[in-house]
CSV table of C-alpha atoms in Angstrom, one decimal:
chain,number,residue,atom,x,y,z
A,1,MET,CA,100.1,82.5,136.4
A,2,GLU,CA,98.5,82.0,139.8
A,3,THR,CA,94.7,81.5,139.8
A,4,ASP,CA,92.2,82.3,142.5
A,5,MET,CA,92.1,78.7,143.4
A,6,GLU,CA,95.8,78.7,144.0
A,7,HIS,CA,95.8,81.7,146.4
A,8,GLU,CA,96.0,80.3,150.0
A,9,ASP,CA,94.8,83.6,151.5
A,10,ARG,CA,91.5,83.9,149.6
A,11,GLN,CA,88.1,83.7,151.2
A,12,VAL,CA,86.8,80.2,151.8
A,13,ILE,CA,83.1,79.5,152.6
A,14,ILE,CA,82.2,75.9,153.1
A,15,ALA,CA,78.4,75.4,152.9
A,16,VAL,CA,77.3,71.9,154.1
A,17,GLY,CA,73.9,70.5,153.4
A,18,ARG,CA,73.0,67.2,155.0
A,19,GLU,CA,70.4,64.5,155.4
A,20,TYR,CA,69.1,64.1,158.9
A,21,GLY,CA,71.1,61.2,160.5
A,22,SER,CA,73.9,61.3,158.0
A,23,GLY,CA,76.4,62.8,160.5
A,24,GLY,CA,76.8,65.8,158.2
A,25,HIS,CA,76.7,68.3,161.1
A,26,GLU,CA,79.5,66.5,163.0
A,27,ILE,CA,81.5,66.2,159.8
A,28,ALA,CA,81.2,69.9,159.1
A,29,LYS,CA,82.3,70.7,162.7
A,30,MET,CA,85.3,68.5,162.2
A,31,ILE,CA,86.2,70.4,159.0
A,32,ALA,CA,85.9,73.7,160.8
A,33,GLU,CA,88.1,72.6,163.7
A,34,ARG,CA,90.8,71.1,161.4
A,35,MET,CA,90.9,74.2,159.2
A,36,ASN,CA,90.6,76.6,162.1
A,37,LEU,CA,87.5,78.3,160.7
A,38,PRO,CA,84.4,79.7,162.5
A,39,PHE,CA,81.5,77.3,162.6
A,40,TYR,CA,77.9,78.2,162.2
A,41,ASP,CA,74.8,76.2,162.6
A,42,ARG,CA,71.9,77.0,164.9
A,43,ASN,CA,74.3,79.2,166.8
A,44,LEU,CA,73.9,81.7,164.0
A,45,LEU,CA,70.5,82.6,165.4
A,46,SER,CA,72.2,83.9,168.6
A,47,GLU,CA,74.4,86.1,166.5
A,48,VAL,CA,71.5,87.4,164.5
A,49,ALA,CA,69.4,88.1,167.7
A,50,ARG,CA,72.3,89.9,169.3
A,51,GLU,CA,72.8,92.1,166.3
A,52,LYS,CA,69.0,92.9,166.0
A,53,GLY,CA,68.6,93.3,169.8
A,54,ILE,CA,65.9,90.7,170.0
A,55,ASP,CA,65.3,87.5,172.0
A,56,VAL,CA,66.7,84.5,170.3
A,57,SER,CA,63.7,82.4,171.3
A,58,ALA,CA,61.5,84.6,169.1
A,59,ILE,CA,63.2,83.3,166.0
A,60,GLU,CA,64.4,79.8,167.0
A,61,LYS,CA,61.1,78.1,166.1
A,62,TYR,CA,61.4,79.3,162.5
A,63,ASP,CA,64.9,78.0,162.0
A,64,GLU,CA,65.1,76.1,158.6
A,65,SER,CA,61.4,76.0,158.4
A,66,PRO,CA,59.4,75.8,155.1
A,67,ARG,CA,58.2,79.1,153.6
A,68,HIS,CA,54.6,78.9,154.8
A,69,ALA,CA,55.9,79.1,158.4
A,70,PHE,CA,57.3,82.5,157.7
A,71,VAL,CA,54.2,84.1,156.3
A,72,SER,CA,53.4,87.3,158.2
A,73,GLN,CA,55.9,86.4,160.9
A,74,THR,CA,58.1,89.4,161.9
A,75,VAL,CA,60.0,90.2,165.1
A,76,ARG,CA,60.3,93.9,165.8
A,77,GLY,CA,59.8,94.7,162.1
A,78,TYR,CA,62.4,92.2,160.9
A,79,SER,CA,61.3,89.3,158.6
A,80,ASN,CA,62.2,85.9,160.1
A,81,ALA,CA,62.7,84.6,156.6
A,82,ASN,CA,65.5,87.0,155.8
A,83,MET,CA,67.4,87.8,159.0
A,84,GLU,CA,69.7,84.8,158.8
A,85,PHE,CA,70.2,85.3,155.1
A,86,ASP,CA,71.2,89.0,155.5
A,87,TYR,CA,73.6,88.1,158.2
A,88,ILE,CA,75.3,85.4,156.1
A,89,ARG,CA,75.5,87.7,153.1
A,90,ALA,CA,77.1,90.4,155.4
A,91,MET,CA,79.7,87.9,156.6
A,92,ALA,CA,80.5,86.9,153.1
A,93,SER,CA,80.7,90.6,151.9
A,94,ARG,CA,83.2,91.3,154.7
A,95,GLY,CA,85.4,88.6,153.3
A,96,ASP,CA,85.0,86.3,156.2
A,97,SER,CA,85.8,82.6,155.8
A,98,PHE,CA,83.7,80.1,157.7
A,99,VAL,CA,81.9,76.7,157.7
A,100,ILE,CA,78.1,76.8,157.7
A,101,VAL,CA,75.6,74.0,158.0
A,102,GLY,CA,72.3,74.3,156.2
A,103,ARG,CA,70.6,77.8,156.3
A,104,CYS,CA,70.4,77.7,152.5
A,105,ALA,CA,73.9,79.1,152.3
A,106,ASP,CA,74.7,77.3,149.1
A,107,ALA,CA,71.9,79.2,147.4
A,108,ILE,CA,72.1,82.6,148.9
A,109,LEU,CA,75.9,82.8,148.4
A,110,ALA,CA,75.8,81.4,144.9
A,111,GLY,CA,78.3,83.2,142.7
A,112,ASN,CA,80.7,83.9,145.6
A,113,LYS,CA,84.2,82.8,144.3
A,114,GLY,CA,85.1,81.4,147.7
A,115,LEU,CA,82.1,79.2,148.1
A,116,ILE,CA,82.4,75.4,148.2
A,117,THR,CA,79.2,73.4,148.5
A,118,ILE,CA,79.0,70.0,150.1
A,119,PHE,CA,76.1,67.6,150.6
A,120,VAL,CA,76.3,64.6,153.0
A,121,THR,CA,74.0,61.7,152.5
A,122,ALA,CA,73.9,58.2,154.1
A,123,ASP,CA,72.2,54.9,153.7
A,124,ASP,CA,68.8,54.7,155.3
A,125,ASP,CA,69.7,51.9,157.6
A,126,ARG,CA,72.7,53.8,158.9
A,127,LYS,CA,70.7,57.0,159.4
A,128,ILE,CA,68.0,55.0,161.3
A,129,GLU,CA,70.6,53.3,163.5
A,130,ARG,CA,72.4,56.5,164.3
A,131,ILE,CA,69.3,58.5,165.3
A,132,SER,CA,67.9,55.5,167.2
A,133,ARG,CA,71.2,55.2,169.2
A,134,ILE,CA,71.8,58.9,169.8
A,135,LEU,CA,68.2,59.8,170.8
A,136,ASN,CA,67.4,56.5,172.4
A,137,VAL,CA,64.3,55.9,170.3
A,138,SER,CA,62.9,52.9,168.5
A,139,GLU,CA,64.0,52.4,164.9
A,140,ALA,CA,60.4,53.0,163.8
A,141,GLU,CA,60.4,56.4,165.5
A,142,ALA,CA,63.9,57.2,164.2
A,143,ALA,CA,62.7,56.5,160.6
A,144,ARG,CA,59.6,58.7,161.2
A,145,MET,CA,61.8,61.6,162.5
A,146,ILE,CA,64.2,61.2,159.6
A,147,ARG,CA,61.4,61.5,157.0
A,148,ALA,CA,59.9,64.5,158.8
A,149,LYS,CA,63.2,66.4,159.2
A,150,ASN,CA,64.3,65.8,155.6
A,151,LYS,CA,60.9,66.8,154.3
A,152,LYS,CA,61.2,70.1,156.2
A,153,ARG,CA,64.7,70.7,155.0
A,154,LYS,CA,63.9,69.9,151.4
A,155,SER,CA,60.9,72.2,151.5
A,156,TYR,CA,62.9,75.1,153.1
A,157,HIS,CA,65.8,74.7,150.7
A,158,ASN,CA,63.8,74.3,147.5
A,159,TYR,CA,61.7,77.4,148.2
A,160,TYR,CA,64.8,79.6,148.3
A,161,SER,CA,67.0,77.9,145.7
A,162,ASP,CA,66.9,77.1,142.0
A,163,GLY,CA,68.9,74.0,142.8
A,164,LYS,CA,67.2,71.1,144.4
A,165,TRP,CA,68.2,69.9,147.9
A,166,GLY,CA,70.4,66.8,147.7
A,167,ASP,CA,70.6,66.8,143.9
A,168,SER,CA,74.3,66.1,143.0
A,169,ARG,CA,74.2,68.5,140.1
A,170,TYR,CA,73.9,71.5,142.4
A,171,TYR,CA,76.8,70.7,144.7
A,172,ASP,CA,80.6,70.7,144.3
A,173,LEU,CA,80.8,67.4,146.2
A,174,LEU,CA,78.1,65.0,147.3
A,175,ILE,CA,79.3,62.1,149.6
A,176,ASN,CA,77.8,59.2,151.3
A,177,SER,CA,79.1,59.0,154.9
A,178,SER,CA,78.1,55.3,155.3
A,179,ARG,CA,80.9,54.2,153.0
A,180,LEU,CA,83.9,55.5,155.1
A,181,GLY,CA,82.4,56.7,158.4
A,182,LEU,CA,82.5,60.2,159.7
A,183,GLU,CA,86.2,60.7,160.3
A,184,LYS,CA,87.3,59.4,157.0
A,185,THR,CA,84.5,61.2,155.2
A,186,ALA,CA,85.8,64.4,156.8
A,187,ASP,CA,89.3,63.4,155.5
A,188,VAL,CA,88.0,63.2,151.9
A,189,ILE,CA,86.1,66.5,152.2
A,190,GLU,CA,89.1,68.3,153.8
A,191,ALA,CA,91.4,67.0,151.0
A,192,TYR,CA,88.9,68.3,148.4
A,193,ILE,CA,88.7,71.7,149.9
A,194,LYS,CA,92.5,72.0,150.1
A,195,ALA,CA,92.8,70.9,146.5
A,196,ARG,CA,90.3,73.5,145.5
A,197,THR,CA,92.0,76.3,147.5
A,198,GLY,CA,95.6,75.3,146.6
A,199,GLN,CA,96.5,74.4,150.2
A,200,SER,CA,99.2,71.8,150.8
């Protein structure tokens, strides 16, 4: 008997969490391109703003921010805390398949049969080297940025989720991109997704 996992046409939602500097964003984009799936990251804000008829700049500053930043913040009557979540839930309810980075998608779509959750980590020295090189900042500044960004992401995620950000128990797959590099890490994740969904 064919199971849901063996049905190639079923909905697939790949939610990717990542440490800052791990290359998780780039890996997620590779997966989306390889599997011909829509890709959402900060660009989701533009979709939300278009749907609500508001200026995207009004909500960009609250993107993936801890809960206290949302208190009493509304745009034309819409709560900044929930606009993205509602949009993501609507896409899932329509049966859309997609890859999404961050946005607490692993938590807000929990229970969806098509959901596959991934978390990408990396060694501290690799994260520092990567951010220092890409942004042309000192290693000390890169380390400071990494600590600040990850603290913000952790606070944001843990407020909305019972599962803890980066805790392997709450993800289908947690992988260290330092071991294989971005391309080969994407290979491993792609193979896992295909195994889960019964694709050849």
